[in-house]
mmCIF file of C-alpha atoms in Angstrom:
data_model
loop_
_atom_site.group_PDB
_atom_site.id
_atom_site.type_symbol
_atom_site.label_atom_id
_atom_site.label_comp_id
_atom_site.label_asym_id
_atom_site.label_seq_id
_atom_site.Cartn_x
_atom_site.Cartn_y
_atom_site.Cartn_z
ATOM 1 C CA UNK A 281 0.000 0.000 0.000
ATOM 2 C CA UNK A 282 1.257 3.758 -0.360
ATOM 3 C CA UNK A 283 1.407 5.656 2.254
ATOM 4 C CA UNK A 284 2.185 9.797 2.636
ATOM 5 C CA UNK A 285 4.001 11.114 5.851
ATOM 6 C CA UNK A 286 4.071 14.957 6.949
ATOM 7 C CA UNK A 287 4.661 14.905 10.733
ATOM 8 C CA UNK A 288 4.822 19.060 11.025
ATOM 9 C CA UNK A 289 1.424 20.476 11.185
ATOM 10 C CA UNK A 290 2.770 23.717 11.279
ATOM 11 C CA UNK A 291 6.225 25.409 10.842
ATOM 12 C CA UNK A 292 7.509 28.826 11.335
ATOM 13 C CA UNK A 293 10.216 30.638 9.661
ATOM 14 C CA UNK A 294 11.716 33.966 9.479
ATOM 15 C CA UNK A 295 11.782 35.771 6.180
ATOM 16 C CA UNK A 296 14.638 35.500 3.962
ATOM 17 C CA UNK A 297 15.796 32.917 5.607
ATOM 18 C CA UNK A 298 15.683 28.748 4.460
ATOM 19 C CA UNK A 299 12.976 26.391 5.809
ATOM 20 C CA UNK A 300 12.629 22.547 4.834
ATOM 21 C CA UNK A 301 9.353 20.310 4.948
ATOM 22 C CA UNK A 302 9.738 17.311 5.535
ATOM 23 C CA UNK A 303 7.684 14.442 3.832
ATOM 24 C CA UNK A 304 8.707 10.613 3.779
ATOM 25 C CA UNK A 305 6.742 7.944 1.481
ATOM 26 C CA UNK A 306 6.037 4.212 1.530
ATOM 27 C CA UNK A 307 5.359 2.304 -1.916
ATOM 28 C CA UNK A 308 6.939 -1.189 -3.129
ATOM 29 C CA UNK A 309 6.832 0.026 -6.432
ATOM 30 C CA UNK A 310 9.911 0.652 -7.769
ATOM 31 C CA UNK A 311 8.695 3.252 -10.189
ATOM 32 C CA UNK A 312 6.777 6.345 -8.173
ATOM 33 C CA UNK A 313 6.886 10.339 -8.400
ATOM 34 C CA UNK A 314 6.889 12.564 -6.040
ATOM 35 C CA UNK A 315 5.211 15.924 -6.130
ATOM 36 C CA UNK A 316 5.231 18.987 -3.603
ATOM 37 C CA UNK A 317 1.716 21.917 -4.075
ATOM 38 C CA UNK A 318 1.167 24.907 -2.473
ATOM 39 C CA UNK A 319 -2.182 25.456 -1.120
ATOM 40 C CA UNK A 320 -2.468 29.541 0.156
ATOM 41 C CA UNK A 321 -5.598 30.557 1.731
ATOM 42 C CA UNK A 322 -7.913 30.631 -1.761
ATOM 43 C CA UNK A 323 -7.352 27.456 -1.562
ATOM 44 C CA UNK A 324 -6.058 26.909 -5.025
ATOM 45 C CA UNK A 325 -3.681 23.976 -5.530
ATOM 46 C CA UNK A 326 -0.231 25.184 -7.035
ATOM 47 C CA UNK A 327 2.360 22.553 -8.503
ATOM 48 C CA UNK A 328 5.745 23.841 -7.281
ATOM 49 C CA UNK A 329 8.333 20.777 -8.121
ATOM 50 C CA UNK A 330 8.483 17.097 -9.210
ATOM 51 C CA UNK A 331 11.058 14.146 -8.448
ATOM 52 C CA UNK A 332 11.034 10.819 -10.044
ATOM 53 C CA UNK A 333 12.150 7.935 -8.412
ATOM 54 C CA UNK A 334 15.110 7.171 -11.182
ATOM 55 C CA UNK A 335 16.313 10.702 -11.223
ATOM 56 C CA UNK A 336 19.813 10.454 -10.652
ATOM 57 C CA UNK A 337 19.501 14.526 -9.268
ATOM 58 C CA UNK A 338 17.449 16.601 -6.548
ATOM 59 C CA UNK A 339 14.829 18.337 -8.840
ATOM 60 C CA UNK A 340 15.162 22.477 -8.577
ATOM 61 C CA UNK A 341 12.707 24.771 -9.487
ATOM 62 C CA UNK A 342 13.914 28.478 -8.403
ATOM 63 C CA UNK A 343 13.890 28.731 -4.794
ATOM 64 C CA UNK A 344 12.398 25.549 -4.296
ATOM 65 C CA UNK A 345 14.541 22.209 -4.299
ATOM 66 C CA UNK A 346 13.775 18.812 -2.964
ATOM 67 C CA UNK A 347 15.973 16.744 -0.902
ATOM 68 C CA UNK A 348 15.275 13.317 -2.304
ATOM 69 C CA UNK A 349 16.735 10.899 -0.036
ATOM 70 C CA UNK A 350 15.892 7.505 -1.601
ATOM 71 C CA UNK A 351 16.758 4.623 0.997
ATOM 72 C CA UNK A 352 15.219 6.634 3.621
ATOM 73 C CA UNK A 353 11.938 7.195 1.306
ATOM 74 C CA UNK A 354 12.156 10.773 2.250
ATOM 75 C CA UNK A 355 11.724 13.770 -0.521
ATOM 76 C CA UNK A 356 11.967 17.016 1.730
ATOM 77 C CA UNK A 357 10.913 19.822 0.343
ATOM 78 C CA UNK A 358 13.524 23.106 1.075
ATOM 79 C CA UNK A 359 12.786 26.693 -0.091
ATOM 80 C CA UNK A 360 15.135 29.316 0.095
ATOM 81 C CA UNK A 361 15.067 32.788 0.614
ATOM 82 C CA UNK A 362 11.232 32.819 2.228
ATOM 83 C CA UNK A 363 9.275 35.616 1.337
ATOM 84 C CA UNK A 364 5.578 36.443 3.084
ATOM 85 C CA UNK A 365 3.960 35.050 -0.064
ATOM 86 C CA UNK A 366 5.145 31.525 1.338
ATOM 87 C CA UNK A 367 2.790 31.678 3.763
ATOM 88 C CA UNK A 368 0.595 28.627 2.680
ATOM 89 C CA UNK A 369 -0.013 25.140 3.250
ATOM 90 C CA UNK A 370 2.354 22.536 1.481
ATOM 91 C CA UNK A 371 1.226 18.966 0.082
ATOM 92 C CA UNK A 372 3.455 16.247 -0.387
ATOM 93 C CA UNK A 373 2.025 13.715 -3.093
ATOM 94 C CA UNK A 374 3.017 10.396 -4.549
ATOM 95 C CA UNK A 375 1.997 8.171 -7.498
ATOM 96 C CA UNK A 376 3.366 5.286 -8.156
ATOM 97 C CA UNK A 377 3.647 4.027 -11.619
ATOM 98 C CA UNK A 378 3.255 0.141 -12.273
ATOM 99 C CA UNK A 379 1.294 -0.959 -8.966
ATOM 100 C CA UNK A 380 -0.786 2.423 -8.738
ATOM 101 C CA UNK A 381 -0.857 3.848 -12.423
ATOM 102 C CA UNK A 382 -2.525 7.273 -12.318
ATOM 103 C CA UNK A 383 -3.663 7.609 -8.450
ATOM 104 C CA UNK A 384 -1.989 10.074 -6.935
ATOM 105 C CA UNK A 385 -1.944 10.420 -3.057
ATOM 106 C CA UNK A 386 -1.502 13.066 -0.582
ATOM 107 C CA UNK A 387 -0.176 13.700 3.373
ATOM 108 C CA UNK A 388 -1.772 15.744 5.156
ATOM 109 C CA UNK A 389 -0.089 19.373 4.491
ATOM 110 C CA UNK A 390 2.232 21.144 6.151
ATOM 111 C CA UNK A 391 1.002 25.147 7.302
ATOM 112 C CA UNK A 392 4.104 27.444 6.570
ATOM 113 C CA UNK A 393 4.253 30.825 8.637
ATOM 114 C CA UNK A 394 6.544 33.602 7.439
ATOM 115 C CA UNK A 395 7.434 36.006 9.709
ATOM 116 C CA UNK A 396 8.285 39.756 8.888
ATOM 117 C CA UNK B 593 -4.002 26.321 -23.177
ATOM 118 C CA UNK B 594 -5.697 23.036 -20.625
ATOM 119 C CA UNK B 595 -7.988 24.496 -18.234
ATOM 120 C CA UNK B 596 -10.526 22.995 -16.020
ATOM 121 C CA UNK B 597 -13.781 24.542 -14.869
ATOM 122 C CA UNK B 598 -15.319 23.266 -11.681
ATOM 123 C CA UNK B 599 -18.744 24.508 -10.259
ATOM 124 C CA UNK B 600 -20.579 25.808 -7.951
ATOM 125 C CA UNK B 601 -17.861 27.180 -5.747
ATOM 126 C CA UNK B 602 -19.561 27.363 -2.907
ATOM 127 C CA UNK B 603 -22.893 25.161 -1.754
ATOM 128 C CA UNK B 604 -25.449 25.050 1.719
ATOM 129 C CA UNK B 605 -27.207 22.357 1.404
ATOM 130 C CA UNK B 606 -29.384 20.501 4.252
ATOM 131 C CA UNK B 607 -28.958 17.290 5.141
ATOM 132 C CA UNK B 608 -30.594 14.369 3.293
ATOM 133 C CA UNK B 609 -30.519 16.173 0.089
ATOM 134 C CA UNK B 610 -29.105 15.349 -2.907
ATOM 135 C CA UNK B 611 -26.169 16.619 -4.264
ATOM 136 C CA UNK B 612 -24.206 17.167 -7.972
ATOM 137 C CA UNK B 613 -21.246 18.649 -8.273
ATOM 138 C CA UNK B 614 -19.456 18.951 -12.285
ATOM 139 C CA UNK B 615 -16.752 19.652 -13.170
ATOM 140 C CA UNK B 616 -14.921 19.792 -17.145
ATOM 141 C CA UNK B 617 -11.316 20.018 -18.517
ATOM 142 C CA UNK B 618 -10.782 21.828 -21.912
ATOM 143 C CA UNK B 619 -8.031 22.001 -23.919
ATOM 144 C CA UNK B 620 -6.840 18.191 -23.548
ATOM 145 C CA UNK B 621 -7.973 14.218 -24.790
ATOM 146 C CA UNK B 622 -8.774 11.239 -22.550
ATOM 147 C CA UNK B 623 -7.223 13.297 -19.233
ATOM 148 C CA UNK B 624 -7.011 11.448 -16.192
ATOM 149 C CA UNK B 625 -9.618 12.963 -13.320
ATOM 150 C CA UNK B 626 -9.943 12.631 -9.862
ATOM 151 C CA UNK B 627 -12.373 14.152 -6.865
ATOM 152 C CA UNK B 628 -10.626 14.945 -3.857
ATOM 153 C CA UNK B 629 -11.744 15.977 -0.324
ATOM 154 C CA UNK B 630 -10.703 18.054 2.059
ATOM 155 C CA UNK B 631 -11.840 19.114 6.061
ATOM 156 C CA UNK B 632 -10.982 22.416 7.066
ATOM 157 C CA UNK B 633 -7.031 22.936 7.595
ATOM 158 C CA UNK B 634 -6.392 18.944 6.405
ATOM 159 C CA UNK B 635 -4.995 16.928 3.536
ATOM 160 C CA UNK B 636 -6.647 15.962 0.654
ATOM 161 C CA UNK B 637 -8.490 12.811 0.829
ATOM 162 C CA UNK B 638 -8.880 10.877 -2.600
ATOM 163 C CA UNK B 639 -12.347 9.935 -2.927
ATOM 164 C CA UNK B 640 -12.501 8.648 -7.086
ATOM 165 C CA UNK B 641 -10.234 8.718 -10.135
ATOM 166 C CA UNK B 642 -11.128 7.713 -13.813
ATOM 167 C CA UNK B 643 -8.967 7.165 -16.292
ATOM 168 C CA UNK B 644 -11.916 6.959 -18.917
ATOM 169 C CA UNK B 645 -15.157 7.379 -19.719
ATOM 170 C CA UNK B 646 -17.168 5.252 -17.499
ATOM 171 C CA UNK B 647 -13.990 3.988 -15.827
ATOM 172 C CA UNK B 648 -14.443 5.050 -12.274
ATOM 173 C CA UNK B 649 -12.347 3.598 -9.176
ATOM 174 C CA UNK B 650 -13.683 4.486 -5.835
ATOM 175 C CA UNK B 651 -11.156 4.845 -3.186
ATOM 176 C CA UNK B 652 -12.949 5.562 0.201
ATOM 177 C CA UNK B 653 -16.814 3.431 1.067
ATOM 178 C CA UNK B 654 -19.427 6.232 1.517
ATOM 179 C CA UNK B 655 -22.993 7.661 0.361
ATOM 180 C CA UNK B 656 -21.215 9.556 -2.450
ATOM 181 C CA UNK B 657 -20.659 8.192 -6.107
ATOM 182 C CA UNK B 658 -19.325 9.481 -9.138
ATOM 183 C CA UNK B 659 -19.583 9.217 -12.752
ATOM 184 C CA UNK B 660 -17.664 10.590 -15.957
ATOM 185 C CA UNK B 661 -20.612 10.457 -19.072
ATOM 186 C CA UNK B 662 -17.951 12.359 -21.471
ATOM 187 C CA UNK B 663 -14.613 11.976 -21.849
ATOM 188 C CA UNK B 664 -13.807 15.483 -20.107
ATOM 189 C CA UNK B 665 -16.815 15.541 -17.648
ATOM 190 C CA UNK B 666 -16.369 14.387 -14.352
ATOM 191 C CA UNK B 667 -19.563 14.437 -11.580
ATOM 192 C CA UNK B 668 -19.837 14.122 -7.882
ATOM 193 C CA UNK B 669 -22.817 12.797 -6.470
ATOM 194 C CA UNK B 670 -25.178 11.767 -3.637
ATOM 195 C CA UNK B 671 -28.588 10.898 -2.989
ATOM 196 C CA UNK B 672 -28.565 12.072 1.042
ATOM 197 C CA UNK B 673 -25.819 14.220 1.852
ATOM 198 C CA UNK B 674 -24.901 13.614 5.166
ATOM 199 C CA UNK B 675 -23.434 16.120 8.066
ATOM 200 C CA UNK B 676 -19.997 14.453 7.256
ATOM 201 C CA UNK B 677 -19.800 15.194 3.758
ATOM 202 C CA UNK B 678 -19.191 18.430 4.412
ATOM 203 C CA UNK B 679 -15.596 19.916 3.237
ATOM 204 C CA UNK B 680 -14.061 21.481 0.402
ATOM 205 C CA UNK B 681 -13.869 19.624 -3.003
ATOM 206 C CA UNK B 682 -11.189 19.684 -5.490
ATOM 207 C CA UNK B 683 -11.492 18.202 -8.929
ATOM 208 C CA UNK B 684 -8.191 17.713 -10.573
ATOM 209 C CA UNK B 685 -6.830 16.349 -14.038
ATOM 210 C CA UNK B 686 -3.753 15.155 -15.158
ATOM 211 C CA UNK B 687 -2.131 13.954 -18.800
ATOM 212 C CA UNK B 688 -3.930 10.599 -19.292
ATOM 213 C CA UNK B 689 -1.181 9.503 -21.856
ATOM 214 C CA UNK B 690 1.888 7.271 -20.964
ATOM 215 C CA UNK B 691 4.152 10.067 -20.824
ATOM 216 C CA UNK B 692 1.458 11.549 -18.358
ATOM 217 C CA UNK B 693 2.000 9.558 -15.567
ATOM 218 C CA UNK B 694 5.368 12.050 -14.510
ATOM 219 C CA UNK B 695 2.884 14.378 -14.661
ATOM 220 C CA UNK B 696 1.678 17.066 -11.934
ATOM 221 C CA UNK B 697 -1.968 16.975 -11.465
ATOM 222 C CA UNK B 698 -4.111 20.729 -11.891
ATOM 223 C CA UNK B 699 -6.819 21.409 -9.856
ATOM 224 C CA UNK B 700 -10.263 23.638 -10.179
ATOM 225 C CA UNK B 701 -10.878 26.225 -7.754
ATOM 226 C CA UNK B 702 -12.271 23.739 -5.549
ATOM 227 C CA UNK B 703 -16.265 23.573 -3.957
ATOM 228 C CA UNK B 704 -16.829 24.631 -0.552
ATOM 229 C CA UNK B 705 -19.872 22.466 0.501
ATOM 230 C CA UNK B 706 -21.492 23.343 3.846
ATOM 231 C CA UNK B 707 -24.030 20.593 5.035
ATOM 232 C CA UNK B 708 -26.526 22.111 7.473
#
């Protein structure tokens, strides 16, 4: 079975500084992807930054990167430089290809605070 | 451009009544779709995903069904909506084609249903 994990309900962070989310997965599937949203308060879903499980390198998108630590099933999502606009909740999602094919699963969110 | 059009955004509805909620993708063939749910500061829990027309896999036992009569039509339904079933609803599609399955899901604006 696949499983999402996001143990911080809530984080805090000063601006401009780095914060990192932490999400860890279960799947037996050898072929999965992992996906990180941003959810602000409108409560529209944003895509931010995808890793597959044969990518050989930490997937970067601007000031967002993911820390994709394989034998620990663990894809940690850091973003540098926070800005207020962070402020949101953040989704960890995983699909995994052969056993799963298109169902896509997701913890249960992580509430970023930036503070001024 | 893909978009996706869900409706109504927002919904009061007593219990014991029926309920229909659509949503439609433009732009894109044979997408995958999914209806999601979500309680008030949680995670997103997946509650169907099709991956064609009348191909509907039900991930969670409960008074609500859905159904997908076109290819890019996707509807959420009851016959008695309960006091539970309240949340906020997120349809979502995502590239239906092999290469789709890397693929980041996008979501509608989302339904916020309020059972009374």
């Amino acid at each position: 079975a696949q499983k999402i994990t996001q143990t911080q309900p809530g984080m805090f962070v000063q601006e401009k500084e780095a914060v990192t989310l932490d999400c860890t997965y279960d799947t037996s599937d050898p072929s999965y992807g992992l996906f990180w949203y941003k959810q602000p308060s409108s409560g529209e879903m944003i895509f931010l930054i995808y890793q597959g499980s044969y990518d050989q390198q930490n997937a970067t998108e601007g000031r967002y990167s993911l820390n994709f630590q394989k034998a620990r099933k663990s894809a940690n999502l850091v973003i540098s430089a926070s800005q207020l606009g962070d402020s949101a909740m953040y989704f960890c999602a995983m699909r995994a290809i052969n056993t799963g094919g298109f169902k896509t699963i997701f913890g249960a969110g992580t509430r970023l605070f930036v503070k001024a | 451009s893909q978009t996706i059009h869900q409706w109504p955004a927002t919904l009061v509805q007593p219990v014991g009544s029926p309920l229909s909620l659509e949503c439609t993708v433009e732009g894109t063939s044979n997408p995958n779709l999914y209806w999601y749910r979500q309680a008030a500061g949680r995670g997103l829990q997946l509650l169907f995903y099709s991956v064609g027309i009348g191909q509907i896999s039900s991930e969670v036992p409960q008074n609500l069904s859905a159904s997908r009569p076109q290819d890019r039509q996707f509807i959420l339904s009851s016959k008695k909506l309960l006091l539970s079933d309240s949340g906020f609803y997120l349809c979502a599609w995502s590239d239906g084609t092999a290469q789709g399955r890397n693929q980041p899901q996008h979501f509608g604006d989302g339904t916020r249903l309020s059972i009374l």
